[in-house]
Short mmCIF file of C-alpha atoms in Angstrom, two decimals:
data_model
loop_
_atom_site.label_atom_id
_atom_site.label_comp_id
_atom_site.label_asym_id
_atom_site.label_seq_id
_atom_site.Cartn_x
_atom_site.Cartn_y
_atom_site.Cartn_z
CA MET A 878 29.03 37.28 9.56
CA ALA A 879 26.39 36.78 11.77
CA THR A 880 26.51 40.35 11.99
CA GLY A 881 22.79 41.97 13.70
CA GLY A 882 21.55 46.44 12.80
CA GLY A 883 20.74 48.13 9.83
CA ASP A 884 23.69 47.56 7.54
CA VAL A 885 22.44 43.90 7.17
CA ILE A 886 19.18 45.46 6.00
CA GLY A 887 21.42 47.59 3.91
CA ASP A 888 23.40 45.07 2.19
CA VAL A 889 19.52 43.17 1.37
CA VAL A 890 19.11 46.58 -0.33
CA THR A 891 22.17 46.54 -2.40
CA TRP A 892 21.29 43.22 -3.34
CA LEU A 893 17.69 43.16 -3.91
CA THR A 894 19.06 46.74 -6.49
CA ASP A 895 22.19 45.20 -7.95
CA PRO A 896 21.03 44.60 -11.55
CA SER A 897 23.24 42.27 -11.74
CA HIS A 898 20.91 39.95 -9.41
CA TRP A 899 17.83 40.37 -11.50
CA THR A 900 19.49 38.65 -14.90
CA ASP A 901 20.99 35.70 -15.89
CA THR A 902 25.10 35.93 -16.04
CA ARG A 903 27.17 32.71 -17.22
CA PHE A 904 27.33 31.38 -13.17
CA ASP A 905 24.00 32.75 -12.23
CA THR A 906 20.37 32.80 -12.41
CA GLY A 907 18.92 36.46 -11.85
CA ILE A 908 16.28 37.12 -9.82
CA ILE A 909 13.90 37.28 -12.74
CA THR A 910 13.96 33.04 -14.63
CA GLN A 911 13.64 32.11 -10.57
CA LEU A 912 10.30 34.90 -10.44
CA LEU A 913 9.17 32.82 -13.00
CA ALA A 914 10.51 29.39 -12.88
CA HIS A 915 8.10 30.26 -8.75
CA VAL A 916 4.85 30.94 -10.85
CA ARG A 917 4.81 28.21 -13.42
CA PHE A 918 5.37 25.59 -10.03
CA CYS A 919 2.23 27.53 -8.37
CA ALA A 920 0.75 27.95 -11.32
CA MET A 921 0.87 24.85 -13.05
CA ALA A 922 -0.48 22.94 -9.45
CA LEU A 923 -2.69 25.96 -8.44
CA LEU A 924 -5.20 25.15 -12.23
CA ILE A 925 -4.63 21.33 -11.71
CA ALA A 926 -5.99 21.41 -7.71
CA LEU A 927 -8.77 24.15 -8.97
CA ALA A 928 -9.69 21.29 -11.89
CA ILE A 929 -9.76 18.58 -8.76
CA ALA A 930 -10.96 20.48 -6.16
CA LEU A 931 -13.61 22.75 -7.36
CA PRO A 932 -15.86 20.05 -9.42
CA LEU A 933 -15.91 17.72 -6.59
CA GLY A 934 -16.84 20.45 -3.92
CA LEU A 935 -19.80 21.52 -6.24
CA PHE A 936 -20.60 17.80 -6.72
CA ILE A 937 -20.24 16.41 -2.86
CA GLY A 938 -22.47 20.88 -1.65
CA HIS A 939 -25.45 20.48 -3.61
CA THR A 940 -25.69 16.59 -3.33
CA ASP A 941 -24.46 15.91 0.09
CA ARG A 942 -22.54 12.48 -1.16
CA GLY A 943 -19.11 11.66 -0.12
CA ARG A 944 -18.09 14.33 2.98
CA TRP A 945 -16.09 11.63 4.40
CA LEU A 946 -14.03 12.52 1.38
CA VAL A 947 -14.04 16.53 2.57
CA ALA A 948 -13.17 15.84 5.47
CA ALA A 949 -9.79 12.99 4.75
CA ALA A 950 -8.30 15.91 2.55
CA ASN A 951 -8.71 18.04 5.30
CA ALA A 952 -6.56 14.88 7.56
CA LEU A 953 -3.57 15.73 3.99
CA ARG A 954 -2.57 19.15 6.65
CA ALA A 955 -1.13 16.59 9.62
CA LEU A 956 0.90 15.71 6.79
CA PRO A 957 3.96 17.55 6.50
CA THR A 958 5.73 18.92 3.61
CA VAL A 959 8.68 19.06 3.59
CA GLY A 960 8.15 15.65 4.81
CA VAL A 961 6.22 13.95 1.28
CA LEU A 962 8.70 16.35 -0.69
CA VAL A 963 11.32 13.86 0.15
CA LEU A 964 10.01 10.89 0.09
CA LEU A 965 8.55 10.80 -3.72
CA THR A 966 11.60 12.30 -4.42
CA VAL A 967 13.63 9.61 -3.23
CA ILE A 968 10.76 7.78 -4.40
CA ILE A 969 10.38 9.42 -7.81
CA SER A 970 13.29 11.44 -8.70
CA PRO A 971 15.56 7.88 -9.80
CA GLN A 972 13.34 7.17 -12.35
CA PHE A 973 14.28 10.62 -14.24
CA GLN A 974 18.69 10.03 -13.48
CA GLY A 975 19.82 12.39 -15.95
CA ARG A 976 17.55 13.99 -18.04
CA THR A 977 16.71 17.64 -16.81
CA ASP A 978 14.81 18.60 -13.58
CA THR A 979 12.05 16.20 -14.10
CA GLY A 980 12.72 13.56 -11.77
CA PHE A 981 12.58 17.20 -9.44
CA LEU A 982 9.49 18.26 -11.23
CA ILE A 983 7.25 15.73 -10.89
CA PRO A 984 7.12 15.09 -6.55
CA THR A 985 7.27 19.05 -6.60
CA VAL A 986 4.19 19.67 -8.45
CA ILE A 987 2.49 16.29 -6.98
CA VAL A 988 2.85 18.12 -3.07
CA LEU A 989 1.85 21.07 -4.61
CA VAL A 990 -1.48 19.64 -6.22
CA LEU A 991 -2.15 17.70 -2.14
CA LEU A 992 -1.92 20.78 -0.37
CA ALA A 993 -3.75 22.93 -3.12
CA VAL A 994 -7.18 20.18 -2.82
CA PRO A 995 -8.09 19.98 1.03
CA PRO A 996 -8.36 24.80 0.84
CA ILE A 997 -10.43 24.93 -2.34
CA LEU A 998 -12.39 21.89 -1.24
CA ALA A 999 -13.57 22.37 1.57
CA ASN A 1000 -14.80 26.31 1.00
CA THR A 1001 -16.94 25.13 -2.19
CA PHE A 1002 -18.54 22.19 -0.21
CA ALA A 1003 -18.71 24.33 3.11
CA GLY A 1004 -19.90 27.42 0.60
CA VAL A 1005 -23.30 25.53 -1.17
CA GLN A 1006 -23.74 24.13 2.18
CA ASN A 1007 -23.81 27.54 3.90
CA VAL A 1008 -26.66 28.26 0.55
CA ASP A 1009 -30.05 29.42 2.44
CA PRO A 1010 -31.77 26.28 2.12
CA GLY A 1011 -35.05 28.74 1.10
CA VAL A 1012 -33.05 30.42 -1.68
CA ARG A 1013 -32.55 26.95 -2.49
CA ASP A 1014 -36.30 25.67 -2.80
CA ALA A 1015 -37.38 29.02 -3.92
CA ALA A 1016 -35.17 27.93 -7.43
CA SER A 1017 -36.62 24.99 -7.67
CA GLY A 1018 -39.84 26.48 -7.25
CA MET A 1019 -39.12 29.23 -10.27
CA GLY A 1020 -38.52 25.30 -11.62
CA MET A 1021 -34.39 24.96 -12.24
CA THR A 1022 -33.10 22.31 -12.33
CA GLY A 1023 -30.87 20.59 -10.56
CA SER A 1024 -27.27 21.88 -12.22
CA GLN A 1025 -29.38 25.24 -12.80
CA VAL A 1026 -29.93 25.78 -8.98
CA LEU A 1027 -25.94 25.20 -8.95
CA PHE A 1028 -24.65 26.49 -11.13
CA ARG A 1029 -26.45 30.15 -11.19
CA VAL A 1030 -27.19 30.08 -7.78
CA GLU A 1031 -25.48 28.44 -5.10
CA LEU A 1032 -22.27 28.14 -6.74
CA PRO A 1033 -22.63 32.38 -7.21
CA ILE A 1034 -23.81 31.95 -3.67
CA SER A 1035 -20.56 30.69 -3.29
CA LEU A 1036 -18.50 31.97 -4.50
CA PRO A 1037 -17.08 34.43 -1.59
CA LEU A 1038 -15.31 31.31 -0.01
CA ILE A 1039 -14.33 29.35 -3.04
CA PHE A 1040 -12.67 32.69 -3.17
CA SER A 1041 -11.37 32.42 0.74
CA GLY A 1042 -10.06 28.69 0.07
CA VAL A 1043 -8.71 30.03 -3.80
CA ARG A 1044 -6.23 32.30 -1.95
CA SER A 1045 -5.08 30.23 1.08
CA ALA A 1046 -4.28 27.41 -1.02
CA ALA A 1047 -2.09 30.16 -3.62
CA LEU A 1048 -1.00 31.41 -0.41
CA GLN A 1049 0.22 28.21 0.77
CA LEU A 1050 1.62 27.45 -2.75
CA ILE A 1051 3.53 30.53 -2.80
CA ALA A 1052 5.62 29.02 0.05
CA THR A 1053 5.81 25.91 -0.67
CA ALA A 1054 6.99 26.07 -3.39
CA THR A 1055 9.74 28.23 -1.95
CA VAL A 1056 10.87 25.39 0.47
CA ALA A 1057 10.82 22.53 -3.07
CA SER A 1058 14.42 24.35 -3.97
CA TYR A 1059 15.97 23.02 -1.02
CA LEU A 1060 15.92 19.38 -3.48
CA PRO A 1061 17.36 20.84 -6.89
CA LEU A 1062 15.00 22.64 -8.69
CA GLY A 1063 14.14 26.52 -9.78
CA GLY A 1064 12.39 29.77 -8.21
CA LEU A 1065 13.07 32.22 -4.94
CA GLY A 1066 13.99 30.06 -2.06
CA ARG A 1067 16.97 29.26 -4.14
CA PHE A 1068 18.43 32.36 -2.99
CA ILE A 1069 17.18 31.58 0.54
CA TYR A 1070 18.86 28.01 0.64
CA ASP A 1071 22.18 29.13 -1.74
CA GLY A 1072 22.31 32.45 0.74
CA LEU A 1073 22.19 30.42 4.26
CA ALA A 1074 24.97 27.03 2.44
CA GLN A 1075 27.46 30.20 1.40
CA GLN A 1076 26.47 32.22 4.16
CA ASP A 1077 25.89 35.42 1.90
CA TYR A 1078 22.97 36.38 3.92
CA PRO A 1079 21.53 40.19 1.82
CA GLN A 1080 21.31 37.21 -0.95
CA MET A 1081 18.94 34.19 1.93
CA ILE A 1082 16.81 37.99 3.56
CA GLY A 1083 16.20 39.82 -0.18
CA GLY A 1084 15.10 35.91 -1.46
CA GLY A 1085 13.03 36.05 2.34
CA VAL A 1086 11.52 39.55 0.78
CA LEU A 1087 11.44 37.86 -3.05
CA VAL A 1088 8.79 36.19 -1.84
CA ALA A 1089 6.47 38.41 1.36
CA ALA A 1090 6.51 40.57 -1.70
CA LEU A 1091 5.02 37.32 -4.26
CA ALA A 1092 3.48 36.26 -1.58
CA LEU A 1093 1.18 39.33 -1.37
CA LEU A 1094 0.71 40.92 -4.04
CA THR A 1095 -0.76 37.28 -5.48
CA ASP A 1096 -3.34 38.11 -2.75
CA LEU A 1097 -3.85 41.20 -3.34
CA VAL A 1098 -3.73 39.86 -7.22
CA LEU A 1099 -7.08 37.87 -5.93
CA ALA A 1100 -8.53 39.73 -3.19
CA THR A 1101 -8.93 42.46 -7.10
CA VAL A 1102 -10.30 39.60 -8.96
CA GLN A 1103 -12.98 38.31 -6.37
CA ARG A 1104 -14.33 41.91 -6.41
CA TYR A 1105 -14.63 41.73 -9.68
CA VAL A 1106 -16.64 37.98 -9.88
CA VAL A 1107 -18.64 38.48 -6.43
CA SER A 1108 -22.01 39.37 -7.41
CA ARG A 1109 -22.35 43.03 -5.58
CA GLY A 1110 -25.49 41.41 -4.09
CA ILE A 1111 -23.49 38.37 -2.20
CA THR A 1112 -21.42 40.76 -0.95
CA GLY A 1113 -24.06 42.88 0.80
CA ARG A 1114 -21.69 46.50 -1.07
CA TYR A 1115 -25.33 48.01 -1.79
CA ALA A 1116 -26.47 48.30 1.33
CA ASN A 1117 -22.50 49.89 1.93
CA GLU A 1118 -22.77 47.45 5.30
CA ARG A 1119 -19.44 48.07 7.06
CA THR A 1120 -16.76 45.63 4.25
CA ALA A 1121 -16.00 42.11 6.02
CA VAL A 1122 -13.49 41.23 3.75
CA PRO A 1123 -12.53 37.73 4.15
CA ASP A 1124 -9.69 37.11 3.28
CA SER A 1125 -6.92 33.60 3.73
CA ARG A 1126 -7.33 33.00 7.66
CA LEU A 1127 -11.09 32.34 7.64
CA ALA A 1128 -10.11 29.31 4.55
CA VAL A 1129 -8.73 27.76 7.11
CA LEU A 1130 -11.36 27.86 9.34
CA PRO A 1131 -14.57 26.50 6.89
CA GLU A 1132 -15.73 24.42 10.00
CA ALA A 1133 -16.38 27.82 12.36
CA GLU A 1134 -16.83 28.94 9.06
CA VAL A 1135 -20.56 26.67 8.71
CA ALA A 1136 -20.70 26.95 12.48
CA ARG A 1137 -21.68 30.29 12.59
CA GLY A 1138 -23.33 29.91 8.97
CA MET B 479 18.85 -6.07 15.90
CA THR B 480 21.97 -4.06 15.02
CA VAL B 481 23.63 -7.01 12.27
CA LEU B 482 20.32 -6.54 11.23
CA ALA B 483 20.33 -2.00 10.90
CA ALA B 484 24.07 -2.39 9.80
CA ASP B 485 22.65 -4.51 6.68
CA GLY B 486 21.48 -3.61 3.41
CA ALA B 487 18.18 -5.08 4.41
CA SER B 488 17.26 -1.57 6.96
CA SER B 489 16.72 1.05 3.74
CA SER B 490 13.27 -0.93 3.01
CA PRO B 491 10.72 2.09 4.56
CA LEU B 492 8.70 -0.13 7.57
CA HIS B 493 12.03 -0.32 9.22
CA PHE B 494 10.83 2.84 10.03
CA VAL B 495 11.08 1.22 13.44
CA GLU B 496 14.49 -0.41 14.03
CA TYR B 497 16.09 2.91 12.81
CA PHE B 498 13.97 4.22 15.68
CA LEU B 499 15.14 1.89 18.70
CA ASP B 500 19.31 2.26 16.96
CA HIS B 501 18.52 6.19 16.82
CA ARG B 502 16.07 6.45 20.48
CA SER B 503 18.05 9.01 22.37
CA GLU B 504 18.52 11.40 18.38
CA ASP B 505 15.03 10.89 17.79
CA LEU B 506 13.59 11.28 20.77
CA GLY B 507 15.60 14.77 20.73
CA LEU B 508 14.52 15.90 17.82
CA LEU B 509 10.82 15.44 18.52
CA TRP B 510 11.26 16.76 21.48
CA SER B 511 12.21 20.56 20.52
CA HIS B 512 9.38 19.85 17.65
CA THR B 513 7.00 19.74 19.65
CA TRP B 514 8.35 22.72 22.19
CA LEU B 515 8.55 24.55 19.60
CA SER B 516 5.18 23.22 17.86
CA VAL B 517 3.37 24.66 21.22
CA VAL B 518 5.00 27.62 22.88
CA PRO B 519 4.58 30.34 20.21
CA VAL B 520 0.92 28.60 19.96
CA ILE B 521 0.69 29.48 22.97
CA VAL B 522 2.16 33.15 23.66
CA GLY B 523 0.83 34.48 20.17
CA LEU B 524 -2.63 33.29 21.90
CA LEU B 525 -1.87 35.10 25.26
CA ILE B 526 -0.88 38.56 22.61
CA ALA B 527 -4.74 37.60 20.64
CA LEU B 528 -6.80 37.55 23.30
CA PRO B 529 -5.93 41.42 24.24
CA LEU B 530 -5.86 42.34 20.07
CA GLY B 531 -8.90 40.14 19.75
CA TRP B 532 -10.34 42.47 22.40
CA VAL B 533 -9.52 45.33 21.91
CA ALA B 534 -10.82 44.65 18.05
CA ARG B 535 -13.95 43.20 19.50
CA ARG B 536 -14.26 46.34 22.03
CA HIS B 537 -13.16 49.18 19.87
CA ARG B 538 -15.01 49.13 16.28
CA TRP B 539 -12.87 52.45 14.94
CA THR B 540 -9.61 49.47 15.30
CA TYR B 541 -11.09 46.67 13.35
CA PRO B 542 -9.44 46.90 10.37
CA PRO B 543 -5.83 47.96 10.53
CA ILE B 544 -5.55 45.68 13.01
CA MET B 545 -7.08 42.84 10.14
CA SER B 546 -5.28 44.07 7.75
CA ILE B 547 -1.81 44.08 9.58
CA THR B 548 -2.51 41.00 10.26
CA GLY B 549 -3.60 39.42 7.40
CA VAL B 550 -0.81 40.37 5.85
CA LEU B 551 2.03 38.62 8.27
CA TYR B 552 -0.31 35.72 7.76
CA THR B 553 0.35 35.74 4.24
CA ILE B 554 4.29 35.96 4.53
CA PRO B 555 5.61 32.77 3.35
CA SER B 556 7.00 30.69 6.96
CA ILE B 557 10.46 30.23 5.02
CA ALA B 558 9.83 34.07 3.70
CA LEU B 559 9.60 35.06 7.99
CA PHE B 560 11.87 32.98 9.50
CA VAL B 561 14.54 34.80 7.23
CA LEU B 562 13.45 38.04 7.65
CA VAL B 563 13.18 38.05 11.66
CA PRO B 564 16.77 39.04 12.88
CA PRO B 565 17.28 41.87 10.30
CA ILE B 566 13.64 43.38 11.03
CA LEU B 567 14.14 42.80 15.02
CA GLY B 568 18.09 43.46 15.08
CA LEU B 569 18.74 39.58 15.75
CA ASP B 570 21.14 38.17 15.17
CA THR B 571 21.48 36.09 11.55
CA LEU B 572 20.74 32.88 12.71
CA ASP B 573 20.04 33.21 16.53
CA PRO B 574 18.13 30.65 17.89
CA LEU B 575 14.90 33.19 18.46
CA GLN B 576 14.34 33.71 15.16
CA VAL B 577 11.51 30.25 14.77
CA PRO B 578 9.84 30.57 17.69
CA ILE B 579 9.79 34.58 17.05
CA ALA B 580 8.08 33.62 13.11
CA LEU B 581 6.20 31.69 14.72
CA THR B 582 3.91 33.60 17.55
CA VAL B 583 3.48 36.38 15.25
CA TYR B 584 1.66 33.29 12.27
CA SER B 585 -0.63 32.34 15.75
CA VAL B 586 -1.24 35.64 16.46
CA ALA B 587 -2.09 36.41 13.19
CA LEU B 588 -4.12 34.13 12.86
CA LEU B 589 -6.01 33.78 16.48
CA VAL B 590 -6.68 37.10 16.75
CA ARG B 591 -8.61 37.22 14.21
CA VAL B 592 -9.98 33.43 15.69
CA VAL B 593 -10.50 35.31 19.20
CA ALA B 594 -12.24 39.02 17.74
CA ASP B 595 -14.50 36.25 15.81
CA GLY B 596 -15.81 34.23 18.41
CA LEU B 597 -16.25 37.22 20.93
CA ALA B 598 -18.49 38.33 17.72
CA SER B 599 -20.33 34.22 18.18
CA VAL B 600 -21.66 35.98 21.73
CA PRO B 601 -25.23 37.17 21.58
CA ASP B 602 -25.69 41.02 22.48
CA GLU B 603 -28.73 39.26 25.28
CA THR B 604 -26.40 37.57 26.82
CA VAL B 605 -23.88 40.25 27.40
CA GLN B 606 -26.48 42.09 28.22
CA ALA B 607 -28.22 39.98 30.82
CA ALA B 608 -24.53 39.77 32.84
CA THR B 609 -23.65 43.65 32.87
CA ALA B 610 -27.83 43.64 34.25
CA LEU B 611 -26.66 41.16 36.47
CA GLY B 612 -24.17 43.43 37.43
CA PHE B 613 -20.96 41.40 35.71
CA ARG B 614 -17.89 45.10 35.82
CA PRO B 615 -16.51 44.44 32.00
CA LEU B 616 -12.98 42.19 33.42
CA GLU B 617 -15.35 40.54 34.98
CA ARG B 618 -17.65 39.76 32.78
CA PHE B 619 -14.91 39.75 29.68
CA PHE B 620 -13.45 35.81 31.68
CA LYS B 621 -16.70 34.46 33.11
CA VAL B 622 -19.28 35.52 30.02
CA GLU B 623 -18.00 36.34 26.92
CA LEU B 624 -13.98 34.60 26.94
CA PRO B 625 -16.49 30.68 28.46
CA ILE B 626 -18.94 31.38 25.39
CA ALA B 627 -16.21 32.20 22.23
CA VAL B 628 -14.45 28.87 23.56
CA PRO B 629 -14.99 26.95 20.49
CA VAL B 630 -14.86 28.92 18.01
CA ILE B 631 -10.99 29.47 19.68
CA ALA B 632 -10.64 26.36 19.27
CA ALA B 633 -11.45 25.97 16.05
CA GLY B 634 -8.60 28.38 16.07
CA LEU B 635 -5.89 26.80 17.50
CA ARG B 636 -6.40 23.58 16.57
CA VAL B 637 -5.43 24.83 12.61
CA ALA B 638 -2.29 26.64 14.47
CA VAL B 639 -1.13 23.79 16.10
CA VAL B 640 -1.54 21.33 13.12
CA SER B 641 0.07 23.75 10.97
CA ASN B 642 2.62 24.88 12.88
CA VAL B 643 3.79 21.25 13.02
CA SER B 644 3.80 20.97 9.47
CA ILE B 645 6.22 24.85 9.27
CA VAL B 646 8.55 23.99 12.67
CA ALA B 647 9.89 20.80 10.19
CA VAL B 648 10.39 23.87 7.09
CA ALA B 649 12.79 25.06 9.84
CA GLY B 650 14.73 21.82 9.89
CA THR B 651 14.75 22.87 6.57
CA ILE B 652 17.31 25.37 7.15
CA GLY B 653 19.28 23.84 9.32
CA LEU B 654 17.49 23.59 12.78
CA SER B 655 17.52 20.29 15.00
CA ASN B 656 13.89 18.90 14.75
CA LEU B 657 11.83 15.88 12.97
CA GLY B 658 12.65 17.88 10.24
CA GLN B 659 16.41 17.25 9.88
CA LEU B 660 15.27 13.02 9.45
CA PHE B 661 14.14 14.70 6.58
CA THR B 662 17.84 16.34 5.87
CA GLN B 663 18.86 12.77 6.99
CA GLY B 664 17.26 10.82 4.77
CA PHE B 665 17.58 12.11 1.09
CA GLN B 666 21.67 12.51 2.35
CA LEU B 667 21.46 9.13 2.76
CA SER B 668 19.01 8.29 -0.53
CA THR B 669 22.30 9.43 -3.35
CA PRO B 670 22.72 6.62 -5.12
CA ASP B 671 20.10 4.33 -4.03
CA ALA B 672 16.72 5.48 -1.51
CA TYR B 673 16.83 5.99 2.28
CA TYR B 674 13.29 5.69 2.88
CA PRO B 675 14.04 5.49 7.15
CA PRO B 676 14.36 8.16 8.67
CA ILE B 677 12.16 10.28 6.50
CA VAL B 678 9.39 7.80 6.98
CA LEU B 679 10.28 7.66 10.74
CA GLY B 680 10.01 11.80 10.02
CA ILE B 681 6.15 11.75 9.13
CA VAL B 682 5.26 9.72 10.86
CA LEU B 683 6.00 11.03 14.69
CA CYS B 684 4.76 14.30 13.00
CA VAL B 685 1.00 12.69 11.62
CA LEU B 686 2.00 10.68 15.54
CA LEU B 687 2.26 14.85 16.73
CA ALA B 688 0.09 16.69 14.79
CA VAL B 689 -2.41 14.26 16.14
CA VAL B 690 -2.03 14.07 19.59
CA LEU B 691 -2.28 18.15 20.33
CA ASP B 692 -5.17 18.06 18.06
CA SER B 693 -6.63 15.95 20.03
CA LEU B 694 -5.90 17.58 23.05
CA VAL B 695 -6.97 21.17 22.07
CA VAL B 696 -10.71 18.77 21.17
CA LEU B 697 -10.54 17.91 25.06
CA LEU B 698 -9.33 21.32 26.40
CA ASN B 699 -12.64 22.25 24.37
CA ARG B 700 -15.18 20.04 26.00
CA LEU B 701 -13.84 20.35 29.65
CA LEU B 702 -14.68 23.92 29.32
CA THR B 703 -17.73 24.00 27.56
CA PRO B 704 -19.69 21.11 29.63
CA TRP B 705 -22.70 23.33 29.05
CA ARG B 706 -22.35 22.63 25.27
CA ARG B 707 -22.85 18.51 25.82
CA ALA B 708 -25.58 19.21 27.95
CA VAL B 709 -27.63 20.45 24.94
CA ALA B 710 -26.57 18.74 22.61
CA THR B 711 -28.04 15.89 24.00
#
């Protein structure tokens, strides 16, 4: 079974291009259904995380109160995601025995939200904190109220950093939603874990290809949105300078980002 | 002690210590392989990232392609990279090297950016002064530019080791022997009733490992940059 070399790649291509693997059959769930399930978990978790982290980050950055929350959220990163997922599943799933897969869905979404909050919160906070004090003073001097300064000055200037936080969060969500298939739950990870269990390596590697493709495509879409949402006055694209496109690696380094100002 | 462990009462989450003591040699083995898998790829990754970051900084035209390629690699989810490494490199499908290689790829992808940014944080005047003092390029890199870039690189190393500890646990779900196996054990033992000790033990050991490794990088950073303390006070 364990063969290396070119024939494996050929088998993976065969697996991926077989139309019967894309649609649901009586016995198997197809790629399209699993893809939609995967995207659904991630979108749900990302929306909840945004609803929590964005206002909180703006508030903490603007008022400079509750910095410890950012530090606490960052400390969450040391938690092993798989472990927390299993722990919550063991606690929550018995409450939903016999009914659909809610017992696995709830712990998964909680873990995904826990994962997505820290990068968005830290980057929103860092973005607002990084705003040049002179710009902030000028805005107040023009007679803007506190909330006008926040929403018309600080928020637009913070957008590049906020976006890199959101992109980093989205990537981690896609990665971790894959691991969630380790529980009996849908998503693209299903192919990886089922392929492994059945020693069907083309299916396992094909699943890996699909997850990687979804991650790359998502990042591309978010990068494109970022291009149109962020003001050109901020990205410096008017000046045709070296276009420093923030990527997901910068999002995990908010402290270094702050230090460089 | 053995009576207590055989008892049904030991399924409480707080009994992870007893669980550890009962399976000490096995759990220490898992912890050891977890540590090894978390640390070695970061060190190898740094050794590869240093010359790449230097090239990206030195020859401006190489910066965009190096950053785009490593950015794409960093975007691929860990579990996908684990299963993709063997066919791409022509290894056996479940080769023991697949996880270390994948983790090294991540470390390189993160650290190249960090090294290049760290070198960019070195003031131009400092580089010029070093040149004027007669430093040759290689000597200048190791004695002036690299030491000044240490804090930025250390920030990247902290992220790399801490996230590696979590990613290695993911590798446990595809059968590798490390702390991630404690989660699999706990999950399998939890039918029909929840059995917490291995799960809690796994989380506790992972967090401890992450904290210890993170502190080591912080300590190393302080040791390597004595001048920063002198200025800070």
